[in-house]
Tab-separated table of C-alpha atoms in Angstrom:
chain	number	residue	atom	x	y	z
W	1	MET	CA	5.603	-25.552	2.463
W	2	THR	CA	2.324	-26.370	4.219
W	3	GLU	CA	-0.901	-26.935	2.321
W	4	MET	CA	-2.208	-23.533	3.484
W	5	ASP	CA	0.861	-21.815	1.970
W	6	GLN	CA	0.182	-23.180	-1.509
W	7	GLU	CA	-1.067	-20.856	-4.224
W	8	LEU	CA	-4.635	-21.670	-5.175
W	9	LEU	CA	-5.083	-18.905	-7.759
W	10	TYR	CA	-2.588	-16.862	-9.750
W	11	PHE	CA	-3.175	-14.090	-12.313
W	12	GLN	CA	-0.240	-13.268	-14.595
W	13	ASN	CA	-0.384	-10.014	-16.619
W	14	VAL	CA	-4.121	-10.349	-17.289
W	15	THR	CA	-5.579	-7.674	-19.587
W	16	THR	CA	-9.180	-7.155	-20.758
W	17	ALA	CA	-10.676	-5.028	-23.561
W	18	ASP	CA	-14.433	-4.783	-22.998
W	19	PRO	CA	-16.060	-1.499	-24.108
W	20	GLY	CA	-17.595	0.903	-21.593
W	21	ILE	CA	-15.729	-0.261	-18.477
W	22	GLN	CA	-12.382	0.230	-16.774
W	23	ASN	CA	-10.420	-2.708	-18.165
W	24	LEU	CA	-7.640	-4.581	-16.439
W	25	GLN	CA	-4.087	-3.548	-17.346
W	26	TYR	CA	-1.488	-6.303	-16.902
W	27	VAL	CA	-2.897	-7.426	-13.549
W	28	SER	CA	-0.860	-9.938	-11.562
W	29	PHE	CA	-1.662	-11.272	-8.089
W	30	TYR	CA	-1.963	-14.551	-6.205
W	31	LEU	CA	-4.306	-16.148	-3.660
W	32	LYS	CA	-3.283	-18.844	-1.183
W	33	LYS	CA	-5.449	-21.649	0.118
W	34	GLY	CA	-7.352	-20.525	3.196
W	35	GLU	CA	-6.347	-16.893	2.696
W	36	ILE	CA	-8.577	-13.822	3.005
W	37	LEU	CA	-7.571	-11.338	0.296
W	38	GLY	CA	-8.925	-7.800	0.414
W	39	VAL	CA	-9.349	-5.896	-2.853
W	40	THR	CA	-9.928	-2.156	-2.648
W	41	GLY	CA	-9.641	0.924	-4.825
W	42	LEU	CA	-11.500	3.875	-6.246
W	43	ASN	CA	-14.900	3.468	-7.864
W	44	GLY	CA	-14.285	2.630	-11.502
W	45	GLY	CA	-10.737	1.514	-10.748
W	46	GLY	CA	-11.146	-1.995	-12.182
W	47	MET	CA	-12.299	-4.057	-9.178
W	48	SER	CA	-15.631	-4.995	-10.783
W	49	CYS	CA	-13.841	-6.063	-13.945
W	50	LEU	CA	-11.552	-8.321	-11.906
W	51	ALA	CA	-14.555	-9.934	-10.204
W	52	ASP	CA	-16.219	-10.462	-13.589
W	53	VAL	CA	-13.099	-12.141	-14.967
W	54	LEU	CA	-12.950	-14.459	-11.945
W	55	CYS	CA	-16.611	-15.368	-12.384
W	56	GLY	CA	-16.367	-15.964	-16.147
W	57	LYS	CA	-18.479	-12.943	-17.160
W	58	ILE	CA	-15.567	-11.280	-18.987
W	59	GLN	CA	-12.743	-13.056	-20.786
W	60	PRO	CA	-9.177	-11.662	-20.878
W	61	VAL	CA	-7.531	-10.778	-24.173
W	62	SER	CA	-4.060	-11.521	-22.838
W	63	GLY	CA	-2.353	-12.958	-19.790
W	64	GLU	CA	-2.776	-16.259	-17.995
W	65	ILE	CA	-4.831	-17.590	-15.085
W	66	TYR	CA	-3.625	-20.533	-12.990
W	67	ILE	CA	-5.603	-22.596	-10.490
W	68	ASP	CA	-3.660	-25.217	-8.540
W	69	ASN	CA	-0.646	-24.322	-10.739
W	70	GLU	CA	-2.502	-25.380	-13.876
W	71	LYS	CA	-3.312	-22.908	-16.645
W	72	THR	CA	-7.065	-22.356	-16.683
W	73	ILE	CA	-9.579	-20.661	-18.989
W	74	ILE	CA	-12.724	-19.332	-17.278
W	75	SER	CA	-14.962	-18.856	-20.296
W	76	SER	CA	-18.351	-18.751	-18.537
W	77	GLU	CA	-20.043	-18.544	-15.159
W	78	GLU	CA	-20.619	-22.289	-15.380
W	79	ASP	CA	-16.853	-22.826	-15.746
W	80	ALA	CA	-16.268	-20.684	-12.667
W	81	ARG	CA	-18.740	-22.718	-10.602
W	82	LYS	CA	-17.137	-25.973	-11.733
W	83	LEU	CA	-13.795	-24.596	-10.550
W	84	GLY	CA	-15.342	-23.798	-7.169
W	85	ILE	CA	-15.578	-20.004	-7.597
W	86	HIS	CA	-18.751	-18.584	-6.018
W	87	GLU	CA	-19.799	-14.923	-6.026
W	88	ILE	CA	-22.094	-13.565	-3.321
W	89	SER	CA	-23.378	-10.327	-1.828
W	90	SER	CA	-25.612	-9.508	1.117
W	91	PHE	CA	-28.236	-7.954	-1.169
W	92	HIS	CA	-28.800	-10.312	-4.084
W	93	SER	CA	-27.649	-13.777	-3.000
W	94	ILE	CA	-30.773	-14.915	-1.135
W	95	ILE	CA	-34.453	-15.338	-2.049
W	96	PRO	CA	-36.370	-13.099	0.377
W	97	THR	CA	-39.643	-15.084	0.268
W	98	MET	CA	-37.964	-18.331	1.372
W	99	THR	CA	-36.812	-19.282	4.863
W	100	ALA	CA	-33.184	-19.131	5.962
W	101	ALA	CA	-32.993	-22.943	5.857
W	102	GLU	CA	-34.447	-23.103	2.343
W	103	ASN	CA	-31.926	-20.518	1.160
W	104	LEU	CA	-29.080	-22.362	2.842
W	105	PHE	CA	-29.693	-25.604	0.957
W	106	LEU	CA	-31.030	-24.081	-2.257
W	107	PRO	CA	-29.685	-26.174	-5.170
W	108	ASP	CA	-27.231	-24.542	-7.550
W	109	PRO	CA	-29.120	-23.602	-10.748
W	110	MET	CA	-25.959	-24.444	-12.692
W	111	GLU	CA	-26.534	-28.073	-11.741
W	112	GLY	CA	-29.967	-28.092	-13.382
W	113	ARG	CA	-31.864	-29.270	-10.273
W	114	ALA	CA	-34.821	-27.334	-8.882
W	115	PHE	CA	-36.227	-29.770	-6.292
W	116	ILE	CA	-35.532	-29.116	-2.603
W	117	SER	CA	-36.098	-31.873	-0.099
W	118	LYS	CA	-37.594	-30.267	3.029
W	119	GLN	CA	-36.781	-33.388	4.999
W	120	TYR	CA	-33.108	-32.996	3.990
W	121	TYR	CA	-32.638	-29.341	4.932
W	122	ALA	CA	-34.803	-29.579	8.090
W	123	VAL	CA	-32.401	-32.163	9.518
W	124	LYS	CA	-29.208	-30.448	8.359
W	125	THR	CA	-29.924	-26.757	9.051
W	126	ARG	CA	-29.827	-26.814	12.839
W	127	ASP	CA	-26.565	-28.735	13.010
W	128	PHE	CA	-24.972	-26.587	10.328
W	129	LEU	CA	-25.885	-23.284	11.985
W	130	ALA	CA	-24.692	-24.591	15.341
W	131	GLU	CA	-21.375	-25.733	13.869
W	132	TYR	CA	-20.607	-22.211	12.684
W	133	ASP	CA	-22.125	-20.568	15.752
W	134	LEU	CA	-24.748	-18.657	13.744
W	135	HIS	CA	-27.644	-17.339	15.802
W	136	ILE	CA	-30.192	-17.488	13.005
W	137	ASP	CA	-33.634	-19.073	13.119
W	138	GLY	CA	-33.751	-21.534	10.243
W	139	GLU	CA	-37.512	-21.047	9.902
W	140	ALA	CA	-37.286	-17.239	9.688
W	141	ILE	CA	-38.232	-15.629	6.368
W	142	ALA	CA	-34.988	-14.451	4.741
W	143	GLY	CA	-36.483	-11.111	3.722
W	144	GLY	CA	-36.798	-10.187	7.384
W	145	LEU	CA	-33.175	-10.950	8.246
W	146	SER	CA	-30.493	-8.294	8.599
W	147	TYR	CA	-28.035	-7.771	5.760
W	148	ALA	CA	-25.356	-9.422	7.883
W	149	ASN	CA	-27.477	-12.562	8.440
W	150	ARG	CA	-28.278	-12.728	4.730
W	151	LEU	CA	-24.574	-12.582	3.926
W	152	GLU	CA	-23.834	-15.316	6.465
W	153	ILE	CA	-26.475	-17.547	4.875
W	154	ALA	CA	-25.036	-16.859	1.410
W	155	ILE	CA	-21.483	-17.669	2.578
W	156	CYS	CA	-22.613	-20.912	4.210
W	157	ARG	CA	-24.559	-21.899	1.088
W	158	ALA	CA	-21.380	-21.477	-0.967
W	159	VAL	CA	-19.620	-23.814	1.503
W	160	VAL	CA	-22.454	-26.363	1.145
W	161	ARG	CA	-22.044	-26.221	-2.640
W	162	GLY	CA	-18.325	-27.001	-2.382
W	163	ALA	CA	-16.834	-23.562	-2.956
W	164	ARG	CA	-13.060	-23.233	-3.026
W	165	ILE	CA	-12.985	-19.484	-3.645
W	166	ILE	CA	-15.730	-17.178	-2.340
W	167	ILE	CA	-16.003	-13.680	-3.823
W	168	CYS	CA	-17.804	-11.248	-1.535
W	169	HIS	CA	-18.814	-7.685	-2.451
W	170	GLU	CA	-19.005	-4.684	-0.097
W	171	LEU	CA	-19.045	-6.588	3.169
W	172	GLY	CA	-19.931	-4.180	5.959
W	173	ALA	CA	-22.317	-1.953	4.003
W	174	GLY	CA	-25.148	-1.218	6.436
W	175	PHE	CA	-23.628	-3.498	9.117
W	176	THR	CA	-23.096	-2.682	12.785
W	177	GLU	CA	-19.686	-3.310	14.372
W	178	ASN	CA	-21.017	-6.450	16.054
W	179	GLU	CA	-22.356	-7.745	12.732
W	180	ILE	CA	-19.000	-7.144	11.054
W	181	ALA	CA	-17.312	-9.013	13.912
W	182	ALA	CA	-19.709	-11.961	13.502
W	183	CYS	CA	-19.050	-12.116	9.747
W	184	ARG	CA	-15.327	-11.971	10.430
W	185	GLU	CA	-15.522	-14.974	12.748
W	186	LEU	CA	-17.527	-16.948	10.193
W	187	ILE	CA	-15.059	-16.165	7.393
W	188	LYS	CA	-12.109	-17.148	9.599
W	189	LYS	CA	-13.762	-20.502	10.345
W	190	ILE	CA	-14.383	-21.391	6.709
W	191	CYS	CA	-10.836	-20.335	5.795
W	192	ASN	CA	-9.562	-22.841	8.339
W	193	LEU	CA	-11.166	-25.458	6.097
W	194	GLY	CA	-8.891	-24.357	3.223
W	195	ILE	CA	-11.500	-22.203	1.484
W	196	SER	CA	-10.163	-18.862	0.207
W	197	VAL	CA	-12.147	-15.619	0.326
W	198	ILE	CA	-11.739	-12.475	-1.800
W	199	LEU	CA	-13.383	-9.396	-0.277
W	200	PHE	CA	-14.104	-6.523	-2.681
W	201	ASN	CA	-14.691	-3.306	-0.791
W	202	THR	CA	-14.156	0.374	-1.645
W	203	ASP	CA	-13.825	1.085	2.088
W	204	ALA	CA	-10.396	-0.309	2.946
W	205	ARG	CA	-11.008	0.159	6.680
W	206	VAL	CA	-13.369	-2.840	6.684
W	207	LEU	CA	-10.683	-5.013	5.113
W	208	PHE	CA	-8.203	-4.231	7.883
W	209	SER	CA	-10.416	-5.977	10.444
W	210	ILE	CA	-10.839	-9.134	8.346
W	211	ALA	CA	-8.293	-9.683	5.544
W	212	ASP	CA	-4.829	-11.254	5.705
W	213	ARG	CA	-3.522	-9.330	2.726
W	214	CYS	CA	-4.695	-6.423	0.594
W	215	ILE	CA	-4.259	-5.261	-2.991
W	216	ALA	CA	-5.453	-1.895	-4.319
W	217	PHE	CA	-6.611	-0.992	-7.829
W	218	ARG	CA	-6.119	2.250	-9.687
W	219	ASP	CA	-6.888	2.770	-13.403
W	220	GLY	CA	-7.285	-0.966	-13.978
W	221	ALA	CA	-3.940	-1.926	-12.481
W	222	VAL	CA	-2.649	-3.163	-9.139
W	223	CYS	CA	-0.951	-0.158	-7.543
W	224	PHE	CA	-0.469	-1.649	-4.062
W	225	SER	CA	0.054	-5.092	-2.543
W	226	ASN	CA	1.011	-5.966	1.017
W	227	GLU	CA	0.079	-8.034	4.037
W	228	ILE	CA	-2.331	-6.268	6.389
W	229	ARG	CA	0.064	-6.622	9.314
W	230	ASN	CA	2.759	-4.753	7.371
W	231	THR	CA	0.696	-1.806	6.159
W	232	SER	CA	-2.017	0.629	7.222
W	233	TYR	CA	-5.194	2.220	5.941
W	234	LYS	CA	-3.448	5.562	5.548
W	235	GLU	CA	-0.728	4.020	3.394
W	236	ILE	CA	-3.284	2.597	0.985
W	237	GLN	CA	-5.116	5.916	0.798
W	238	ARG	CA	-1.839	7.657	0.124
W	239	VAL	CA	-1.137	5.324	-2.804
W	240	LEU	CA	-4.601	5.743	-4.252
W	241	ARG	CA	-4.461	9.577	-3.886
W	242	LEU	CA	-8.248	9.874	-3.828
W	243	THR	CA	-8.604	13.588	-4.520
W	244	GLU	CA	-6.308	16.473	-3.748
W	245	ASN	CA	-8.431	17.566	-0.777
W	246	LYS	CA	-8.939	14.060	0.637
W	247	ALA	CA	-5.316	13.140	0.091
W	248	GLN	CA	-4.210	16.343	1.785
W	249	ARG	CA	-6.418	15.713	4.825
W	250	MET	CA	-5.255	12.120	5.043
W	251	GLN	CA	-1.597	13.100	4.680
W	252	GLU	CA	-1.858	15.759	7.372
W	253	LYS	CA	-3.330	13.203	9.760
W	254	TYR	CA	-0.607	10.737	8.843
W	255	ASP	CA	2.455	12.970	8.898
W	256	GLN	CA	1.820	16.004	11.043
W	257	SER	CA	2.438	14.403	14.387
W	258	ASP	CA	3.469	16.445	17.410
W	259	LYS	CA	6.225	13.960	18.261
W	260	GLU	CA	9.796	15.148	17.879
W	261	ILE	CA	12.892	13.011	17.435
W	262	VAL	CA	15.831	13.832	19.721
W	263	PHE	CA	19.258	12.420	18.833
W	264	GLN	CA	21.344	12.588	22.001
W	265	ASP	CA	25.148	12.515	22.328
W	266	LEU	CA	25.797	11.286	18.800
W	267	SER	CA	29.397	10.470	17.988
W	268	LEU	CA	31.362	8.244	15.666
W	269	GLU	CA	33.438	5.431	17.130
W	270	HIS	CA	36.827	6.495	18.528
W	271	GLU	CA	35.719	10.149	18.694
W	272	ASN	CA	35.097	12.402	21.673
W	273	ARG	CA	32.846	14.860	19.819
W	274	LYS	CA	29.216	14.553	20.849
W	275	ASN	CA	26.224	16.324	19.317
W	276	THR	CA	22.533	16.521	20.146
W	277	PHE	CA	19.917	17.308	17.455
W	278	ARG	CA	16.165	17.848	17.640
W	279	ALA	CA	14.007	17.057	14.613
W	280	ARG	CA	10.489	18.426	14.851
W	281	PRO	CA	7.749	17.559	12.321
W	282	GLY	CA	7.508	20.191	9.589
W	283	GLU	CA	10.549	22.133	10.796
W	284	VAL	CA	14.198	22.654	9.825
W	285	THR	CA	16.915	22.401	12.456
W	286	GLY	CA	20.011	24.233	11.217
W	287	VAL	CA	23.473	23.148	12.361
W	288	VAL	CA	26.701	25.109	12.013
W	289	PHE	CA	29.961	23.162	12.448
W	290	SER	CA	33.187	25.050	12.974
W	291	GLN	CA	35.324	22.293	11.476
W	292	THR	CA	35.318	19.056	9.471
W	293	GLU	CA	33.440	19.031	6.173
W	294	ASP	CA	30.649	16.504	5.588
W	295	TYR	CA	30.525	15.655	9.291
W	296	LEU	CA	26.714	15.591	9.532
W	297	TYR	CA	26.565	13.265	6.526
W	298	ASP	CA	29.257	11.031	8.029
W	299	LEU	CA	27.275	10.755	11.263
W	300	PHE	CA	23.976	9.660	9.746
W	301	SER	CA	25.272	7.635	6.788
W	302	ASN	CA	27.379	5.336	9.012
W	303	PRO	CA	24.853	3.925	11.508
W	304	PHE	CA	27.079	0.954	12.362
W	305	GLN	CA	29.814	3.319	13.549
W	306	LEU	CA	27.438	5.648	15.365
W	307	ASN	CA	27.041	5.851	19.125
W	308	GLY	CA	24.284	7.611	21.041
W	309	THR	CA	20.595	7.369	21.813
W	310	VAL	CA	17.295	8.438	20.272
W	311	SER	CA	14.348	9.749	22.262
W	312	TYR	CA	11.077	9.248	20.404
W	313	ASP	CA	7.503	8.459	21.355
W	314	GLY	CA	8.323	8.580	25.071
W	315	SER	CA	11.061	5.952	24.913
W	316	LEU	CA	14.850	5.984	24.740
W	317	LYS	CA	16.479	3.709	22.159
W	318	ASN	CA	19.920	2.857	20.873
W	319	VAL	CA	20.590	4.997	17.804
W	320	ARG	CA	21.913	2.087	15.730
W	321	LYS	CA	18.803	-0.020	16.277
W	322	TRP	CA	16.505	2.953	15.704
W	323	MET	CA	18.166	3.891	12.392
W	324	LYS	CA	18.137	0.298	11.191
W	325	LYS	CA	14.402	0.091	11.857
W	326	ASN	CA	13.618	3.497	10.320
W	327	LYS	CA	16.090	3.606	7.431
W	328	LYS	CA	13.293	3.468	4.818
W	329	SER	CA	11.762	6.662	6.178
W	330	MET	CA	15.057	8.624	6.124
W	331	MET	CA	17.202	10.222	3.433
W	332	CYS	CA	20.752	11.464	3.899
W	333	LEU	CA	22.098	13.907	1.281
W	334	LYS	CA	25.482	15.597	0.931
W	335	LYS	CA	27.159	18.052	-1.435
W	336	ARG	CA	26.120	17.748	-5.086
W	337	PHE	CA	23.521	15.130	-4.147
W	338	TRP	CA	21.649	15.880	-7.385
W	339	ASP	CA	24.597	14.406	-9.335
W	340	HIS	CA	24.370	11.066	-7.505
W	341	GLY	CA	21.843	8.254	-7.704
W	342	ILE	CA	20.807	8.884	-11.322
W	343	PHE	CA	21.066	5.915	-13.702
W	344	SER	CA	21.377	6.675	-17.401
W	345	ASP	CA	19.851	3.365	-18.508
W	346	LEU	CA	16.605	4.014	-16.559
W	347	THR	CA	13.848	6.419	-17.535
W	348	VAL	CA	13.068	9.434	-15.382
W	349	ALA	CA	10.044	7.596	-13.919
W	350	GLU	CA	12.174	4.562	-13.069
W	351	ASN	CA	14.825	6.789	-11.487
W	352	ILE	CA	12.189	8.460	-9.309
W	353	LEU	CA	10.720	5.112	-8.281
W	354	LEU	CA	14.093	3.451	-7.732
W	355	PRO	CA	13.613	2.933	-3.933
W	356	THR	CA	10.521	0.797	-4.619
W	357	TYR	CA	12.245	-1.873	-6.704
W	358	ALA	CA	13.330	-3.830	-3.623
W	359	LYS	CA	9.669	-4.129	-2.590
W	360	PHE	CA	8.567	-5.732	-5.848
W	361	ASN	CA	10.884	-8.694	-6.151
W	362	ASP	CA	8.266	-11.426	-5.953
W	363	ARG	CA	5.056	-12.380	-7.706
W	364	ALA	CA	2.985	-10.466	-5.168
W	365	GLY	CA	4.609	-7.215	-6.232
W	366	ILE	CA	4.016	-4.998	-9.213
W	367	LEU	CA	5.428	-6.812	-12.193
W	368	ASN	CA	5.709	-4.231	-14.951
W	369	LYS	CA	7.043	-0.733	-15.495
W	370	LYS	CA	3.750	0.604	-16.798
W	371	VAL	CA	2.032	-0.088	-13.478
W	372	LEU	CA	4.903	1.466	-11.522
W	373	LYS	CA	4.424	4.750	-13.381
W	374	ILE	CA	0.705	5.050	-12.682
W	375	SER	CA	1.091	6.670	-9.277
W	376	LEU	CA	3.470	9.282	-10.731
W	377	TYR	CA	0.964	10.975	-13.049
W	378	ASP	CA	-1.043	12.754	-10.347
W	379	PHE	CA	2.239	13.782	-8.750
W	380	ALA	CA	3.513	15.248	-12.030
W	381	LYS	CA	0.237	17.069	-12.625
W	382	TYR	CA	0.139	18.536	-9.123
W	383	TYR	CA	3.701	19.857	-9.307
W	384	GLN	CA	3.352	20.985	-12.933
W	385	ILE	CA	5.912	18.525	-14.280
W	386	ASN	CA	5.520	17.691	-17.963
W	387	PRO	CA	4.346	14.014	-17.952
W	388	ALA	CA	6.268	13.395	-21.174
W	389	ILE	CA	9.517	13.831	-19.220
W	390	LEU	CA	8.732	10.678	-17.204
W	391	ASN	CA	9.299	8.494	-20.270
W	392	LEU	CA	12.597	10.107	-21.275
W	393	TYR	CA	16.105	9.024	-20.313
W	394	PRO	CA	18.409	11.343	-18.322
W	395	ARG	CA	20.640	11.915	-21.357
W	396	GLN	CA	17.638	13.415	-23.189
W	397	LEU	CA	17.023	16.117	-20.548
W	398	ASP	CA	18.506	19.578	-20.332
W	399	ILE	CA	20.643	20.345	-17.301
W	400	SER	CA	17.865	22.133	-15.361
W	401	ASP	CA	15.541	19.094	-15.475
W	402	LEU	CA	18.401	16.641	-14.961
W	403	ASN	CA	19.295	18.286	-11.663
W	404	LYS	CA	15.701	17.919	-10.470
W	405	ILE	CA	15.380	14.119	-10.746
W	406	VAL	CA	16.643	13.407	-7.220
W	407	LEU	CA	14.530	16.298	-5.907
W	408	TRP	CA	11.445	14.731	-7.503
W	409	ARG	CA	12.344	11.411	-5.876
W	410	ILE	CA	12.537	13.029	-2.437
W	411	LEU	CA	9.362	15.019	-3.011
W	412	PHE	CA	7.453	11.950	-4.218
W	413	PHE	CA	8.370	9.669	-1.298
W	414	ARG	CA	8.121	12.321	1.431
W	415	PRO	CA	10.509	10.778	3.977
W	416	ARG	CA	9.940	11.429	7.666
W	417	LEU	CA	13.478	12.740	8.215
W	418	VAL	CA	15.951	14.285	5.757
W	419	ILE	CA	19.593	14.960	6.627
W	420	LEU	CA	21.177	17.721	4.508
W	421	ASP	CA	24.927	18.383	4.620
W	422	GLU	CA	25.752	21.555	2.642
W	423	PRO	CA	23.185	20.763	-0.072
W	424	CYS	CA	23.558	24.208	-1.693
W	425	TYR	CA	27.263	23.746	-2.437
W	426	ALA	CA	27.911	24.316	-6.188
W	427	MET	CA	24.152	24.390	-6.843
W	428	ASP	CA	23.096	26.744	-9.644
W	429	ALA	CA	20.470	29.413	-8.982
W	430	ALA	CA	17.617	27.650	-10.820
W	431	THR	CA	18.173	24.313	-9.040
W	432	ARG	CA	18.584	26.098	-5.722
W	433	GLY	CA	15.230	27.858	-6.134
W	434	TYR	CA	13.504	24.551	-6.893
W	435	PHE	CA	15.303	22.927	-3.964
W	436	TYR	CA	13.918	25.579	-1.587
W	437	PHE	CA	10.449	25.014	-3.050
W	438	CYS	CA	10.725	21.257	-2.354
W	439	ILE	CA	11.811	21.932	1.233
W	440	GLU	CA	8.737	24.089	1.861
W	441	GLU	CA	6.409	21.521	0.274
W	442	MET	CA	7.783	18.692	2.414
W	443	LYS	CA	7.567	20.822	5.549
W	444	LYS	CA	3.824	21.169	4.883
W	445	ASN	CA	3.587	17.371	4.945
W	446	GLY	CA	5.412	17.012	8.258
W	447	THR	CA	8.917	16.075	7.063
W	448	SER	CA	11.680	16.964	9.537
W	449	PHE	CA	15.067	18.343	8.430
W	450	ILE	CA	18.493	18.538	10.028
W	451	TRP	CA	20.466	20.868	7.773
W	452	SER	CA	24.150	21.763	8.017
W	453	GLU	CA	25.630	24.752	6.147
W	454	LYS	CA	28.824	26.744	6.371
W	455	ASN	CA	26.881	29.753	5.128
W	456	GLU	CA	24.764	30.626	8.137
W	457	ASN	CA	22.760	33.165	6.114
W	458	ILE	CA	21.111	30.329	4.199
W	459	LEU	CA	20.010	28.693	7.444
W	460	ARG	CA	18.630	31.966	8.788
W	461	ARG	CA	16.246	32.143	5.821
W	462	HIS	CA	15.000	28.557	6.044
W	463	ALA	CA	15.674	27.080	9.504
W	464	ASN	CA	13.265	27.247	12.414
W	465	GLN	CA	16.177	27.017	14.846
W	466	ILE	CA	19.963	27.067	14.522
W	467	ILE	CA	22.375	25.282	16.848
W	468	GLN	CA	26.159	25.197	17.078
W	469	GLY	CA	27.630	21.769	16.373
W	470	ASN	CA	30.751	20.342	17.966
C-alpha cells in the first residue's frame, strides 16, 4: 500500500443528537491521504452537521472517529485545527479590506498571534502564487477579487497553516467554467502534496469535474458511496429521489433512450436452433415457441453456453461478453419466479434490497440495515405499500403480499432488460393483476422486455410486437 492509499480519516457509525438540525444517523465513511472526496445531498440532509462534527462544532453521542488509525475526539474547533482540519468558503474566509497577500499569510487566530510581518509576506507571496500558477495580484484588495480568487487564497492559506484536511463549501457557486477549472487545478496540486480535500456541494455536477469519490446524504445518513469514475450524476440523483417531478424528469432522461438491443442468431452450444430478438426501450417483445418449455430462460440464464451477437449503440459484440458486462442491469425470470429468491430469515426490506449487498462489502459501503432501508420509504409511499410491511419477515405476510416481494424488488431496481419465460404460469388472479401493473410502470421508465408465453392471448394484450421463435 502506498502512502497515498492510506486512510487519513475514518468515521465509524457516528451519530449526533443536537436539537433543531438534521442529525447524523450511524454515518460511516473514510478519506484517504491526497484524496478529493465530494459530499452531496438534499438541503437539510445532514451535510452541514457532518462538517460541524469534523470542525469540532458538534460532538457525536455515539460512534468513533479515527485519524491516522488512532481514535480521536474532536471536542472543539481548536482541536480540529490542531489535527490539521481547516474549513473554508469563498464568501467568509477572507478579510475584504486587506490585500490578497495579507490574507494569504494571515496568522491563525487559534494560535493567539495577531502580528503580521509585511516584510515576510511581501517576499513569500510572489513565489507562492507562482508555484501554484495563480494569476492574482498580491497587492490587490481582496474585496475586489472574484469569488473564485477568494477561494483560491483561502485554500492556499490553509496550506500555509499546515492543513491536512481542507473542508470546502459550495465550490462553484457564482463561478464561471474557467474559474471552476482553475480551482480544480489548484486542488489537484495540493492533493499531490498529500493534503486531502472534502468538497460539500448540493450540486453534484460540480463534484464530477473535481472529486475522486463521492458520498451522498439523505435524512442524516449516507445513502450512496462510489468512485466518480464508476458512477454518474444521474445515478446519484436517482438515489436521492429529489421530488417526484424532478426524479421523473431525471429518470426519463436516464432510461428512455432510443437505442434498441438486437440479439442476433442466439443459440445454445451444440444446438442448431437460432433466434433473433429485438428489445426496444419501454416496449414488450412477445415470443411464441412451438416446443421446449423454459427455452427463453435457458438461453439468457446460461451466458457461458450461449452463442450469438448483440447489436447495440452502433456496434456488434459477442453476446457472452455483452451479458457479462451488463448482467447487473438484467433480470431473467421463469415460471413461479415469485416463489424463488425470498429468504425467510431476512425482512421484506432486506429481501427487496438483496442485490445491493454485494456492493457494500467494505468500509466504504453502507454499514447498517437502517441506512439500507432509507431509500425504500419513498418507493413504498409512491406505490402505496404499507411501510410497516418492510420491517416484517416473509412468514408474517399473507400470501398476496408474499407473492409481491420479488415484484417489488424488480420494480425498485428498474433493470434495463427483463427476460420473462411464462411468468403467468400458476399465478393467481390478484398477483397477476399486480404483475401487469408492474410491467406498465417499468415500461414508463424505459425498461425493455422479452416475454415468452404459450398463451398468445396474454401477449396480444401486453406486447408491442409478437414474433415466432424457433
